[in-house]
Short mmCIF file of C-alpha atoms in Angstrom, two decimals:
data_model
loop_
_atom_site.label_atom_id
_atom_site.label_comp_id
_atom_site.label_asym_id
_atom_site.label_seq_id
_atom_site.Cartn_x
_atom_site.Cartn_y
_atom_site.Cartn_z
CA UNK A 2 117.01 91.98 83.31
CA UNK A 3 115.59 89.93 86.18
CA UNK A 4 114.64 86.52 84.88
CA UNK A 5 114.71 82.78 85.32
CA UNK A 6 117.23 82.13 82.52
CA UNK A 7 116.32 78.97 80.64
CA UNK A 8 118.57 76.12 81.69
CA UNK A 9 120.46 78.27 84.19
CA UNK A 10 118.07 79.61 86.84
CA UNK A 11 115.16 77.48 88.10
CA UNK A 12 111.85 79.28 87.77
CA UNK A 13 109.84 80.19 90.84
CA UNK A 14 106.13 80.96 90.31
CA UNK A 15 105.48 84.66 90.82
CA UNK A 16 109.13 85.69 91.12
CA UNK A 17 110.94 87.83 88.57
CA UNK A 18 114.06 85.72 89.09
CA UNK A 19 117.74 86.64 89.34
CA UNK A 20 119.62 89.47 87.60
CA UNK A 21 121.13 88.65 84.22
CA UNK A 22 124.94 88.71 83.94
CA UNK A 23 126.12 92.32 83.93
CA UNK A 24 123.02 93.59 85.77
CA UNK A 25 123.70 94.88 89.29
CA UNK A 26 120.20 95.12 90.81
CA UNK A 27 119.86 96.53 94.33
CA UNK A 28 117.08 97.46 96.73
CA UNK A 29 117.17 100.94 98.21
CA UNK A 30 115.28 102.07 101.31
CA UNK A 31 112.94 104.87 100.23
CA UNK A 32 113.49 106.91 103.42
CA UNK A 33 117.18 106.51 104.23
CA UNK A 34 118.40 105.93 100.65
CA UNK A 35 120.62 103.13 101.95
CA UNK A 36 121.04 99.83 100.14
CA UNK A 37 119.03 96.97 101.65
CA UNK A 38 121.27 93.97 102.16
CA UNK A 39 120.05 90.37 102.09
CA UNK A 40 116.34 89.63 102.27
CA UNK A 41 114.12 92.70 102.37
CA UNK A 42 111.97 95.24 100.56
CA UNK A 43 112.77 98.49 98.82
CA UNK A 44 112.94 100.45 95.60
CA UNK A 45 114.36 98.44 92.71
CA UNK A 46 117.42 100.19 91.27
CA UNK A 47 120.44 99.42 89.13
CA UNK A 48 123.69 100.26 90.90
CA UNK A 49 125.66 100.71 87.68
CA UNK A 50 125.25 100.75 83.93
CA UNK A 51 124.43 97.51 82.14
CA UNK A 52 124.61 96.22 78.56
CA UNK A 53 121.94 97.91 76.46
CA UNK A 54 121.15 100.78 78.83
CA UNK A 55 119.63 103.87 77.21
CA UNK A 56 121.88 106.91 77.33
CA UNK A 57 119.27 109.65 77.00
CA UNK A 58 115.88 110.63 75.62
CA UNK A 59 115.84 112.22 72.19
CA UNK A 60 116.17 116.00 72.63
CA UNK A 61 115.20 115.82 76.32
CA UNK A 62 118.14 114.66 78.41
CA UNK A 63 116.89 116.57 81.46
CA UNK A 64 113.68 114.54 81.49
CA UNK A 65 115.77 111.36 81.25
CA UNK A 66 117.85 112.47 84.23
CA UNK A 67 114.84 113.54 86.29
CA UNK A 68 112.87 110.35 85.62
CA UNK A 69 115.56 107.77 86.28
CA UNK A 70 118.33 109.31 88.39
CA UNK A 71 116.81 111.70 90.96
CA UNK A 72 114.68 109.36 93.11
CA UNK A 73 117.77 107.41 94.17
CA UNK A 74 120.77 109.63 93.36
CA UNK A 75 123.67 107.78 91.80
CA UNK A 76 121.51 104.83 90.78
CA UNK A 77 119.05 104.07 87.99
CA UNK A 78 115.54 103.83 89.46
CA UNK A 79 113.24 101.37 87.71
CA UNK A 80 110.03 102.86 89.13
CA UNK A 81 109.14 99.57 90.82
CA UNK A 82 109.10 98.37 94.37
CA UNK A 83 110.49 94.88 94.96
CA UNK A 84 111.43 92.38 97.62
CA UNK A 85 114.34 89.96 97.63
CA UNK A 86 114.51 86.56 99.24
CA UNK A 87 117.55 85.30 101.12
CA UNK A 88 118.74 83.35 98.07
CA UNK A 89 118.60 86.43 95.83
CA UNK A 90 115.31 85.92 93.99
CA UNK A 91 113.52 89.20 93.26
CA UNK A 92 109.77 89.72 93.41
CA UNK A 93 108.26 92.84 91.81
CA UNK A 94 105.63 94.32 94.13
CA UNK A 95 104.37 96.98 91.70
CA UNK A 96 104.87 100.54 90.56
CA UNK A 97 105.63 102.75 93.54
CA UNK A 98 103.71 105.64 91.96
CA UNK A 99 100.57 103.49 91.63
CA UNK A 100 99.21 104.15 95.11
CA UNK A 101 95.83 105.11 96.53
CA UNK A 102 95.54 107.47 99.51
CA UNK A 103 92.65 106.18 101.64
CA UNK A 104 92.04 108.27 104.79
CA UNK A 105 95.75 109.04 105.05
CA UNK A 106 96.87 105.46 104.35
CA UNK A 107 99.02 105.15 101.22
CA UNK A 108 98.10 101.77 99.77
CA UNK A 109 99.87 100.25 96.78
CA UNK A 110 97.39 98.69 94.37
CA UNK A 111 99.78 95.74 94.05
CA UNK A 112 99.28 95.04 97.79
CA UNK A 113 95.54 94.79 97.25
CA UNK A 114 95.90 92.55 94.21
CA UNK A 115 98.34 90.28 96.04
CA UNK A 116 95.82 89.86 98.85
CA UNK A 117 92.99 89.14 96.42
CA UNK A 118 95.16 86.51 94.71
CA UNK A 119 95.14 84.41 97.89
CA UNK A 120 91.54 83.46 97.03
CA UNK A 121 91.76 80.30 94.93
CA UNK A 122 88.62 81.29 93.02
CA UNK A 123 90.31 84.42 91.61
CA UNK A 124 92.11 84.34 88.26
CA UNK A 125 93.28 87.96 88.31
CA UNK A 126 92.25 91.35 89.64
CA UNK A 127 92.88 95.06 89.29
CA UNK A 128 92.54 97.65 92.05
CA UNK A 129 92.05 101.33 91.24
CA UNK A 130 91.41 104.50 93.20
CA UNK A 131 88.35 106.72 92.77
CA UNK A 132 87.49 110.10 94.34
CA UNK A 133 85.77 109.83 97.73
CA UNK A 134 84.15 112.73 99.63
CA UNK A 135 85.29 111.58 103.08
CA UNK A 136 88.37 109.44 102.51
CA UNK A 137 89.96 111.43 99.70
CA UNK A 138 90.16 108.28 97.62
CA UNK A 139 88.34 105.00 97.78
CA UNK A 140 89.36 101.60 96.47
CA UNK A 141 87.47 99.72 93.78
CA UNK A 142 88.50 96.21 92.78
CA UNK A 143 87.67 94.40 89.55
CA UNK A 144 87.94 90.62 89.89
CA UNK A 145 87.91 87.85 87.29
CA UNK A 146 86.58 84.56 88.75
CA UNK A 147 87.97 81.16 87.85
CA UNK A 148 84.44 79.90 87.24
CA UNK A 149 81.45 82.13 86.52
CA UNK A 150 79.25 82.46 89.58
CA UNK A 151 81.81 80.87 91.90
CA UNK A 152 83.20 84.02 93.51
CA UNK A 153 81.76 85.56 96.65
CA UNK A 154 82.70 89.27 96.92
CA UNK A 155 82.57 88.93 100.71
CA UNK A 156 85.44 86.43 100.52
CA UNK A 157 87.47 88.97 98.53
CA UNK A 158 86.83 91.61 101.20
CA UNK A 159 87.96 89.21 103.90
CA UNK A 160 91.15 88.40 101.97
CA UNK A 161 91.97 92.12 101.69
CA UNK A 162 91.17 92.80 105.36
CA UNK A 163 93.41 89.92 106.47
CA UNK A 164 96.22 90.56 103.98
CA UNK A 165 96.41 94.37 104.12
CA UNK A 166 94.08 95.69 106.83
CA UNK A 167 90.47 96.68 107.39
CA UNK A 168 91.25 100.25 106.27
CA UNK A 169 91.95 98.84 102.79
CA UNK A 170 88.60 97.11 102.30
CA UNK A 171 87.26 98.41 98.95
CA UNK A 172 84.17 100.52 98.45
CA UNK A 173 83.03 98.23 95.69
CA UNK A 174 83.99 94.90 94.13
CA UNK A 175 82.97 94.13 90.57
CA UNK A 176 83.10 90.54 89.34
CA UNK A 177 83.77 90.66 85.59
CA UNK A 178 84.55 88.08 82.92
CA UNK A 179 87.84 89.76 81.95
CA UNK A 180 89.85 92.97 82.27
CA UNK A 181 90.58 95.44 79.45
CA UNK A 182 94.05 94.68 78.12
CA UNK A 183 96.32 95.69 75.31
CA UNK A 184 97.22 93.07 72.75
CA UNK A 185 100.44 92.47 74.69
CA UNK A 186 98.42 91.61 77.82
CA UNK A 187 98.87 94.82 79.85
CA UNK A 188 95.82 95.85 81.90
CA UNK A 189 94.54 99.29 80.86
CA UNK A 190 93.95 100.74 84.33
CA UNK A 191 93.08 104.17 82.93
CA UNK A 192 89.84 102.70 81.59
CA UNK A 193 89.04 100.95 84.85
CA UNK A 194 89.57 104.18 86.83
CA UNK A 195 87.20 106.11 84.56
CA UNK A 196 84.54 103.39 84.62
CA UNK A 197 84.77 102.99 88.41
CA UNK A 198 84.34 106.76 88.79
CA UNK A 199 81.33 106.65 86.41
CA UNK A 200 83.17 108.94 84.01
CA UNK A 201 82.41 107.52 80.59
CA UNK A 202 83.53 110.57 78.65
CA UNK A 203 86.55 110.24 76.39
CA UNK A 204 87.36 106.57 76.91
CA UNK A 205 89.66 106.80 73.91
CA UNK A 206 90.28 104.38 71.09
CA UNK A 207 89.15 100.93 72.25
CA UNK A 208 90.13 99.20 69.01
CA UNK A 209 93.67 98.73 70.34
CA UNK A 210 92.40 96.39 73.08
CA UNK A 211 92.65 92.64 72.70
CA UNK A 212 88.89 92.43 73.37
CA UNK A 213 87.16 95.82 72.90
CA UNK A 214 83.76 94.35 73.83
CA UNK A 215 84.90 93.76 77.42
CA UNK A 216 84.63 97.51 78.13
CA UNK A 217 80.88 97.51 77.45
CA UNK A 218 80.49 94.43 79.64
CA UNK A 219 82.31 96.11 82.54
CA UNK A 220 80.31 99.33 82.13
CA UNK A 221 77.10 97.29 82.27
CA UNK A 222 78.28 95.47 85.39
CA UNK A 223 79.17 98.73 87.17
CA UNK A 224 75.82 100.25 86.19
CA UNK A 225 73.96 97.20 87.48
CA UNK A 226 75.58 97.56 90.93
CA UNK A 227 75.19 101.33 91.12
#
């Protein structure tokens, strides 16, 4: 729905692109519920129906209505936060419900991962929240280095402190060879949250992962730094 259409819209690394024909994407301010015009940040919504939109959920229309049409009344809410550049390109900043509350600061995990990505030695990362006795929640970041042994966790902390703030510096940084992903490439954050919290009960069926062995590797890495 937001894409760099082949032959029509030039791609821009990191950006979702422009809305497809028939898709009326808007940004809505979470507090005032007003539409954000021009460049800015907000909740990514669809202002009107589009080709292929679902009409309901089977035998649960109320859930469909509650999930997609109550956050921003009168508009379809995608569940994502986004920002738009002056020329209309959209950037997805992450799920708005994927936040960690650290000492009263609501921090989106996407903010942390964006800051970590500024380190050229980082291939990808995943930030998760874990219970913390004093802060309520603490941040833990799993980082995949470009070259084994090349990544200094202190550099990752500095990147987060500069990009987000010192209050967002994680409790722990684990340098791992890869992240647990589904076969379609989606990071399984549920597993990372349980491992970071040292809760190894009921990890579920790992055979659906693209590389099930990575879970044991991450568990070993977390145990080694405990």
